[in-house]
Amino acid sequence: MKKILIVDDQPEVARLLEIVLRREGRQLLFAANGEECLEMARHFLPEVVLLDIMMPGEMDGYEVARRLKKDPATAGIHILVMTAKVREEDRREAFAAGADDYISKPFDVIELKTRVDRILGCRESPVS
Amino acid sequence: MKSRLFPPENNALRNELFGGQRFSPEFQTHLDQLQRFRALLDHANDIILLVRLDSRRIVDANASACRQLRYPCEMLVGLPVEIVVDFEGLQWPEEVGEGIECRTIVTELQRREGGRLPVEILLCMEEFGDASYVVIVARDVTERKRAEEALERSRKQFRDLVETINDWVWEVDMNGVYTYASPRVRDLLGYEPEEVVGKTPFDLMPESEAAGVAMFFRERMEKKEAFSALENTNRHRDGRLVVLETSGTPFFDEEWNLLGYRGVDRDVTVRKQAEHALRESDRMKTDFISTAAHELRTPLTSILGFSQVLLGPENLSEAEQKEFLTYIHQQAESLSGLVADLLDIARIESGQGLALRREFCTPGELVTQLAPFIQSGRERSRFELAITSETAPLLVDKAKMAQVFENLLSNAVKYSPPGSPIRIAGEISGENYRFTVADRGFGMTAKQVARVFDKFYRADASDTAVGGLGLGMSIVRNIVEAHGGSIWVESEPGRGTTAYFHLPLGRPETSGKGIPGEEDPDR
């Protein structure tokens, strides 16, 4: 069972991602802030985290990405940052924080789906 | 002292006295000598008069005197000297110089046919024979006077110009010490010109600034170069900092040795402040545009995403379709609200002001308008209503008032924890009706409160999850003020925020005679 952790404080965006990414043999997990995300990532060890940057609470997406990559247990998780912050420096900061991929909001749902499928596909082959 | 001069002598007298006689060689020598003196005198350009001290009559005059005063020589001799010379109240003879102690005065001579001749006079007392005389040597100073007057006019002209312009004009010597400061320095730096003279420009600057400017000035001086528009910070006598823009040009002696610099200083403090404010406002606008773009993208994400899903190949249940359409609708509404805010602020910014459609209504009606908002926010917050004098007359734009309430309420919801109470109250307060919207949320610091009505300001810009353009409160204030009301906010961190606003009570009796402020683009 492949696990995708969706981190977005806006319920309707989380719902949209659920509709787009749901598929047989996948488990979708949801977190609404950075703390929840780190906890769930450590507990469930998902293959992918879809990470929003602007979230309520102490931690923004950049900080979450840094902590995920710092912790050896979660360092291997593929981080796909999705954000409405679309300036070049936002993109650079995301990659500097440890993002593996970046998609700007609003996104094309087909493109998002394809990217996630590809990430999960790549991860499937060498391991099992 | 015995005179080196001679008794009156001319050819006519000689003929009369001596006829055609031949003189002894000694006498002839004396006579020749006298005639030589006479010739020298008559050819002198200066006017020379000999006056008897006792009678004050002219006893001799040279040719130049007769010519310049327009008298036949025989008329001039015998005249009281006052007819010709204006002594300007000079005491005669006490104030006439004696011996080599000649006295010089500047006065005028009277010409025979009228007209006056400006002269510089040398007055000397002489004694010979048994009488005392005054020798008057007068030099025409018309040209010199004219030149002096022209010089003085030109000086005054330049002084007036220098002292009238808003810039401070100065001169420094080789050591950078002020040798002249125009009075304008009073306005610029608060010092009297005479206080500045003797100081250097660097004495008037903060230390750090002085070092840099001194280096710059030294380099210019070594190259004997002019400089212009050098910005430098100076300390006004009252302590505040003043930014001056200095231009200067070197001046030299005849051998091209540098003597110093002359130049002007202009106060550019206000300009600098304006430039700073402009940069700041520019920066805020750039931030705003990126915030606005972000805020617009958020609802667009749902609208585009759900519509793409709805249009896609997936088979969706009817319930799901309805759910997705609901999201699309909600987000489109939020987008529409953002666009309305942007248009409002654009109108306010461009100076058009808000167009109000005022009508008579009551506080009760205004609060009733909020029902849908309160309904939808019920899950998150507890709304309490306490409206007294519900039927008080108000003359307001109802839609704009709804916007005011919705902004205040959504802020209250946004910045307070779920389930906490939000109280909407209203009461008559003097000539006004006062509304309050109070929450028990996170509150704000005094600094945040001070900026709450600023455009583009968001109390907690770092908490990027709390969305918004930072325009709401600015628009709210504009709406309330356009109604002739006022608005203010009180807040304390951890205890919550209360927004108050007053609206003037309307007078229904005026309703027939046109409603003030209706559709008034200038408010």
PDB file of C-alpha atoms in Angstrom, chain B residues 265-456:
ATOM      1  CA  ASP B 265      23.736  74.676   0.071  1.00  0.00           C
ATOM      2  CA  ARG B 266      20.184  73.583  -0.480  1.00  0.00           C
ATOM      3  CA  ASP B 267      17.954  71.900   2.093  1.00  0.00           C
ATOM      4  CA  VAL B 268      16.817  68.622   0.558  1.00  0.00           C
ATOM      5  CA  THR B 269      15.541  67.025   3.774  1.00  0.00           C
ATOM      6  CA  VAL B 270      11.931  67.140   2.661  1.00  0.00           C
ATOM      7  CA  ARG B 271      12.864  65.786  -0.754  1.00  0.00           C
ATOM      8  CA  LYS B 272      14.842  62.963   0.850  1.00  0.00           C
ATOM      9  CA  GLN B 273      11.915  62.132   3.099  1.00  0.00           C
ATOM     10  CA  ALA B 274       9.590  62.141   0.125  1.00  0.00           C
ATOM     11  CA  GLU B 275      11.975  59.881  -1.774  1.00  0.00           C
ATOM     12  CA  HIS B 276      12.093  57.532   1.181  1.00  0.00           C
ATOM     13  CA  ALA B 277       8.300  57.538   1.513  1.00  0.00           C
ATOM     14  CA  LEU B 278       8.042  56.883  -2.202  1.00  0.00           C
ATOM     15  CA  ARG B 279      10.404  53.924  -1.982  1.00  0.00           C
ATOM     16  CA  GLU B 280       8.511  52.616   1.020  1.00  0.00           C
ATOM     17  CA  SER B 281       5.192  52.981  -0.761  1.00  0.00           C
ATOM     18  CA  ASP B 282       6.714  51.332  -3.815  1.00  0.00           C
ATOM     19  CA  ARG B 283       7.889  48.435  -1.723  1.00  0.00           C
ATOM     20  CA  MET B 284       4.471  48.091  -0.107  1.00  0.00           C
ATOM     21  CA  LYS B 285       2.837  48.106  -3.522  1.00  0.00           C
ATOM     22  CA  THR B 286       5.171  45.391  -4.779  1.00  0.00           C
ATOM     23  CA  ASP B 287       4.452  43.350  -1.676  1.00  0.00           C
ATOM     24  CA  PHE B 288       0.799  44.038  -2.181  1.00  0.00           C
ATOM     25  CA  ILE B 289       0.820  42.852  -5.770  1.00  0.00           C
ATOM     26  CA  SER B 290       2.492  39.620  -4.791  1.00  0.00           C
ATOM     27  CA  THR B 291       0.045  39.192  -1.886  1.00  0.00           C
ATOM     28  CA  ALA B 292      -2.878  39.997  -4.164  1.00  0.00           C
ATOM     29  CA  ALA B 293      -1.671  37.493  -6.747  1.00  0.00           C
ATOM     30  CA  HIS B 294      -1.344  34.891  -4.027  1.00  0.00           C
ATOM     31  CA  GLU B 295      -4.769  35.640  -2.615  1.00  0.00           C
ATOM     32  CA  LEU B 296      -6.336  35.339  -6.057  1.00  0.00           C
ATOM     33  CA  ARG B 297      -4.553  32.060  -6.715  1.00  0.00           C
ATOM     34  CA  THR B 298      -5.992  30.405  -3.619  1.00  0.00           C
ATOM     35  CA  PRO B 299      -9.655  30.388  -4.709  1.00  0.00           C
ATOM     36  CA  LEU B 300      -8.559  29.793  -8.306  1.00  0.00           C
ATOM     37  CA  THR B 301      -6.874  26.561  -7.221  1.00  0.00           C
ATOM     38  CA  SER B 302     -10.205  25.131  -6.107  1.00  0.00           C
ATOM     39  CA  ILE B 303     -12.221  26.603  -8.960  1.00  0.00           C
ATOM     40  CA  LEU B 304      -9.888  25.302 -11.669  1.00  0.00           C
ATOM     41  CA  GLY B 305      -9.190  22.000  -9.910  1.00  0.00           C
ATOM     42  CA  PHE B 306     -12.798  21.044  -9.213  1.00  0.00           C
ATOM     43  CA  SER B 307     -14.047  22.171 -12.591  1.00  0.00           C
ATOM     44  CA  GLN B 308     -11.313  20.111 -14.251  1.00  0.00           C
ATOM     45  CA  VAL B 309     -12.387  17.100 -12.188  1.00  0.00           C
ATOM     46  CA  LEU B 310     -16.033  17.696 -13.095  1.00  0.00           C
ATOM     47  CA  LEU B 311     -15.158  17.920 -16.778  1.00  0.00           C
ATOM     48  CA  GLY B 312     -12.834  14.926 -16.596  1.00  0.00           C
ATOM     49  CA  PRO B 313     -13.500  11.313 -17.464  1.00  0.00           C
ATOM     50  CA  GLU B 314     -14.138  10.104 -13.924  1.00  0.00           C
ATOM     51  CA  ASN B 315     -17.624   8.950 -13.063  1.00  0.00           C
ATOM     52  CA  LEU B 316     -18.776  11.052 -10.158  1.00  0.00           C
ATOM     53  CA  SER B 317     -21.832  10.530  -8.019  1.00  0.00           C
ATOM     54  CA  GLU B 318     -24.501  13.197  -8.052  1.00  0.00           C
ATOM     55  CA  ALA B 319     -23.636  14.056  -4.453  1.00  0.00           C
ATOM     56  CA  GLU B 320     -19.976  14.553  -5.373  1.00  0.00           C
ATOM     57  CA  GLN B 321     -20.857  16.700  -8.360  1.00  0.00           C
ATOM     58  CA  LYS B 322     -22.988  18.907  -6.150  1.00  0.00           C
ATOM     59  CA  GLU B 323     -20.273  19.072  -3.511  1.00  0.00           C
ATOM     60  CA  PHE B 324     -17.666  20.156  -6.068  1.00  0.00           C
ATOM     61  CA  LEU B 325     -19.953  22.753  -7.598  1.00  0.00           C
ATOM     62  CA  THR B 326     -20.543  24.141  -4.117  1.00  0.00           C
ATOM     63  CA  TYR B 327     -16.775  24.536  -3.640  1.00  0.00           C
ATOM     64  CA  ILE B 328     -16.473  26.225  -6.993  1.00  0.00           C
ATOM     65  CA  HIS B 329     -19.301  28.593  -6.136  1.00  0.00           C
ATOM     66  CA  GLN B 330     -17.911  29.454  -2.695  1.00  0.00           C
ATOM     67  CA  GLN B 331     -14.458  30.096  -4.018  1.00  0.00           C
ATOM     68  CA  ALA B 332     -15.782  32.168  -6.913  1.00  0.00           C
ATOM     69  CA  GLU B 333     -17.641  34.289  -4.345  1.00  0.00           C
ATOM     70  CA  SER B 334     -14.487  34.769  -2.348  1.00  0.00           C
ATOM     71  CA  LEU B 335     -12.666  35.725  -5.536  1.00  0.00           C
ATOM     72  CA  SER B 336     -15.408  38.205  -6.342  1.00  0.00           C
ATOM     73  CA  GLY B 337     -15.028  39.732  -2.855  1.00  0.00           C
ATOM     74  CA  LEU B 338     -11.287  40.152  -3.393  1.00  0.00           C
ATOM     75  CA  VAL B 339     -11.855  41.840  -6.719  1.00  0.00           C
ATOM     76  CA  ALA B 340     -14.448  44.169  -5.142  1.00  0.00           C
ATOM     77  CA  ASP B 341     -11.912  45.139  -2.466  1.00  0.00           C
ATOM     78  CA  LEU B 342      -9.297  45.812  -5.122  1.00  0.00           C
ATOM     79  CA  LEU B 343     -11.693  48.031  -7.048  1.00  0.00           C
ATOM     80  CA  ASP B 344     -12.681  49.890  -3.875  1.00  0.00           C
ATOM     81  CA  ILE B 345      -9.100  50.605  -2.974  1.00  0.00           C
ATOM     82  CA  ALA B 346      -8.328  51.645  -6.539  1.00  0.00           C
ATOM     83  CA  ARG B 347     -11.189  54.164  -6.396  1.00  0.00           C
ATOM     84  CA  ILE B 348     -10.022  55.477  -3.025  1.00  0.00           C
ATOM     85  CA  GLU B 349      -6.411  55.624  -4.221  1.00  0.00           C
ATOM     86  CA  SER B 350      -7.254  57.509  -7.385  1.00  0.00           C
ATOM     87  CA  GLY B 351      -8.996  60.142  -5.263  1.00  0.00           C
ATOM     88  CA  GLN B 352     -12.427  59.380  -6.646  1.00  0.00           C
ATOM     89  CA  GLY B 353     -13.626  58.363  -3.211  1.00  0.00           C
ATOM     90  CA  LEU B 354     -16.448  55.974  -2.616  1.00  0.00           C
ATOM     91  CA  ALA B 355     -19.780  56.497  -4.286  1.00  0.00           C
ATOM     92  CA  LEU B 356     -22.424  56.208  -1.576  1.00  0.00           C
ATOM     93  CA  ARG B 357     -26.048  55.354  -2.164  1.00  0.00           C
ATOM     94  CA  ARG B 358     -27.465  56.637   1.067  1.00  0.00           C
ATOM     95  CA  GLU B 359     -30.909  55.839   2.328  1.00  0.00           C
ATOM     96  CA  PHE B 360     -32.640  56.030   5.658  1.00  0.00           C
ATOM     97  CA  CYS B 361     -32.508  52.863   7.678  1.00  0.00           C
ATOM     98  CA  THR B 362     -32.155  51.718  11.261  1.00  0.00           C
ATOM     99  CA  PRO B 363     -29.466  49.900  13.252  1.00  0.00           C
ATOM    100  CA  GLY B 364     -31.865  46.970  13.448  1.00  0.00           C
ATOM    101  CA  GLU B 365     -32.016  46.703   9.649  1.00  0.00           C
ATOM    102  CA  LEU B 366     -28.228  46.941   9.329  1.00  0.00           C
ATOM    103  CA  VAL B 367     -27.756  44.065  11.753  1.00  0.00           C
ATOM    104  CA  THR B 368     -30.494  42.016  10.107  1.00  0.00           C
ATOM    105  CA  GLN B 369     -28.473  42.228   6.882  1.00  0.00           C
ATOM    106  CA  LEU B 370     -25.750  40.245   8.616  1.00  0.00           C
ATOM    107  CA  ALA B 371     -27.908  37.160   9.127  1.00  0.00           C
ATOM    108  CA  PRO B 372     -26.380  35.089   6.300  1.00  0.00           C
ATOM    109  CA  PHE B 373     -22.856  35.883   7.500  1.00  0.00           C
ATOM    110  CA  ILE B 374     -23.696  35.020  11.096  1.00  0.00           C
ATOM    111  CA  GLN B 375     -25.452  31.878   9.932  1.00  0.00           C
ATOM    112  CA  SER B 376     -22.421  30.625   8.055  1.00  0.00           C
ATOM    113  CA  GLY B 377     -19.985  31.560  10.823  1.00  0.00           C
ATOM    114  CA  ARG B 378     -22.017  29.955  13.557  1.00  0.00           C
ATOM    115  CA  GLU B 379     -20.058  26.719  13.554  1.00  0.00           C
ATOM    116  CA  ARG B 380     -16.847  28.509  14.355  1.00  0.00           C
ATOM    117  CA  SER B 381     -17.817  31.395  16.608  1.00  0.00           C
ATOM    118  CA  ARG B 382     -20.513  32.341  19.090  1.00  0.00           C
ATOM    119  CA  PHE B 383     -22.198  35.578  17.988  1.00  0.00           C
ATOM    120  CA  GLU B 384     -23.892  37.796  20.556  1.00  0.00           C
ATOM    121  CA  LEU B 385     -26.122  40.715  19.628  1.00  0.00           C
ATOM    122  CA  ALA B 386     -26.902  43.669  21.880  1.00  0.00           C
ATOM    123  CA  ILE B 387     -28.523  46.421  19.835  1.00  0.00           C
ATOM    124  CA  THR B 388     -30.416  49.194  21.674  1.00  0.00           C
ATOM    125  CA  SER B 389     -32.396  52.021  20.040  1.00  0.00           C
ATOM    126  CA  GLU B 390     -32.922  49.674  17.115  1.00  0.00           C
ATOM    127  CA  THR B 391     -35.053  52.190  15.249  1.00  0.00           C
ATOM    128  CA  ALA B 392     -32.732  55.186  15.494  1.00  0.00           C
ATOM    129  CA  PRO B 393     -32.554  56.959  12.104  1.00  0.00           C
ATOM    130  CA  LEU B 394     -29.356  56.472  10.115  1.00  0.00           C
ATOM    131  CA  LEU B 395     -28.597  57.814   6.662  1.00  0.00           C
ATOM    132  CA  VAL B 396     -26.223  55.277   5.178  1.00  0.00           C
ATOM    133  CA  ASP B 397     -25.309  53.140   2.213  1.00  0.00           C
ATOM    134  CA  LYS B 398     -26.624  49.792   3.404  1.00  0.00           C
ATOM    135  CA  ALA B 399     -24.451  47.652   1.141  1.00  0.00           C
ATOM    136  CA  LYS B 400     -21.326  49.531   2.224  1.00  0.00           C
ATOM    137  CA  MET B 401     -22.295  49.183   5.891  1.00  0.00           C
ATOM    138  CA  ALA B 402     -22.690  45.448   5.356  1.00  0.00           C
ATOM    139  CA  GLN B 403     -19.157  45.486   3.976  1.00  0.00           C
ATOM    140  CA  VAL B 404     -17.941  47.269   7.115  1.00  0.00           C
ATOM    141  CA  PHE B 405     -19.590  44.722   9.405  1.00  0.00           C
ATOM    142  CA  GLU B 406     -18.427  41.753   7.377  1.00  0.00           C
ATOM    143  CA  ASN B 407     -14.854  42.988   7.446  1.00  0.00           C
ATOM    144  CA  LEU B 408     -14.913  43.586  11.191  1.00  0.00           C
ATOM    145  CA  LEU B 409     -16.654  40.281  11.858  1.00  0.00           C
ATOM    146  CA  SER B 410     -14.413  38.222   9.622  1.00  0.00           C
ATOM    147  CA  ASN B 411     -11.362  39.751  11.306  1.00  0.00           C
ATOM    148  CA  ALA B 412     -12.876  38.879  14.678  1.00  0.00           C
ATOM    149  CA  VAL B 413     -13.448  35.309  13.508  1.00  0.00           C
ATOM    150  CA  LYS B 414     -10.053  35.044  11.844  1.00  0.00           C
ATOM    151  CA  TYR B 415      -8.117  36.245  14.867  1.00  0.00           C
ATOM    152  CA  SER B 416      -9.928  34.386  17.641  1.00  0.00           C
ATOM    153  CA  PRO B 417      -9.966  30.720  18.604  1.00  0.00           C
ATOM    154  CA  PRO B 418     -12.913  28.535  17.534  1.00  0.00           C
ATOM    155  CA  GLY B 419     -15.917  28.750  19.808  1.00  0.00           C
ATOM    156  CA  SER B 420     -15.026  32.069  21.353  1.00  0.00           C
ATOM    157  CA  PRO B 421     -17.690  34.775  21.572  1.00  0.00           C
ATOM    158  CA  ILE B 422     -17.997  37.719  19.184  1.00  0.00           C
ATOM    159  CA  ARG B 423     -20.241  40.498  20.380  1.00  0.00           C
ATOM    160  CA  ILE B 424     -21.987  42.998  18.134  1.00  0.00           C
ATOM    161  CA  ALA B 425     -23.422  45.911  20.113  1.00  0.00           C
ATOM    162  CA  GLY B 426     -25.036  49.224  19.244  1.00  0.00           C
ATOM    163  CA  GLU B 427     -26.294  52.245  21.181  1.00  0.00           C
ATOM    164  CA  ILE B 428     -26.922  55.946  20.822  1.00  0.00           C
ATOM    165  CA  SER B 429     -23.935  58.027  21.878  1.00  0.00           C
ATOM    166  CA  GLY B 430     -24.669  61.761  21.755  1.00  0.00           C
ATOM    167  CA  GLU B 431     -25.197  62.855  18.155  1.00  0.00           C
ATOM    168  CA  ASN B 432     -24.043  59.488  16.910  1.00  0.00           C
ATOM    169  CA  TYR B 433     -24.981  55.880  16.855  1.00  0.00           C
ATOM    170  CA  ARG B 434     -22.111  53.742  18.071  1.00  0.00           C
ATOM    171  CA  PHE B 435     -21.496  50.174  16.960  1.00  0.00           C
ATOM    172  CA  THR B 436     -18.928  47.900  18.541  1.00  0.00           C
ATOM    173  CA  VAL B 437     -17.593  44.554  17.358  1.00  0.00           C
ATOM    174  CA  ALA B 438     -15.672  42.828  20.136  1.00  0.00           C
ATOM    175  CA  ASP B 439     -13.850  39.526  20.189  1.00  0.00           C
ATOM    176  CA  ARG B 440     -11.906  37.672  22.846  1.00  0.00           C
ATOM    177  CA  GLY B 441      -9.247  36.573  20.445  1.00  0.00           C
ATOM    178  CA  PHE B 442      -5.510  36.942  20.150  1.00  0.00           C
ATOM    179  CA  GLY B 443      -5.536  40.734  20.275  1.00  0.00           C
ATOM    180  CA  MET B 444      -2.855  43.054  18.947  1.00  0.00           C
ATOM    181  CA  THR B 445       0.067  45.022  20.316  1.00  0.00           C
ATOM    182  CA  ALA B 446      -0.123  48.818  20.454  1.00  0.00           C
ATOM    183  CA  LYS B 447       2.195  48.929  17.448  1.00  0.00           C
ATOM    184  CA  GLN B 448      -0.110  46.692  15.442  1.00  0.00           C
ATOM    185  CA  VAL B 449      -3.151  48.738  16.479  1.00  0.00           C
ATOM    186  CA  ALA B 450      -1.447  51.905  15.287  1.00  0.00           C
ATOM    187  CA  ARG B 451      -1.115  50.459  11.796  1.00  0.00           C
ATOM    188  CA  VAL B 452      -4.365  48.587  11.579  1.00  0.00           C
ATOM    189  CA  PHE B 453      -5.937  51.056   9.123  1.00  0.00           C
ATOM    190  CA  ASP B 454      -2.865  51.277   6.890  1.00  0.00           C
ATOM    191  CA  LYS B 455      -3.266  50.005   3.395  1.00  0.00           C
ATOM    192  CA  PHE B 456      -1.718  46.610   2.722  1.00  0.00           C
TER     193      PHE B 456
END
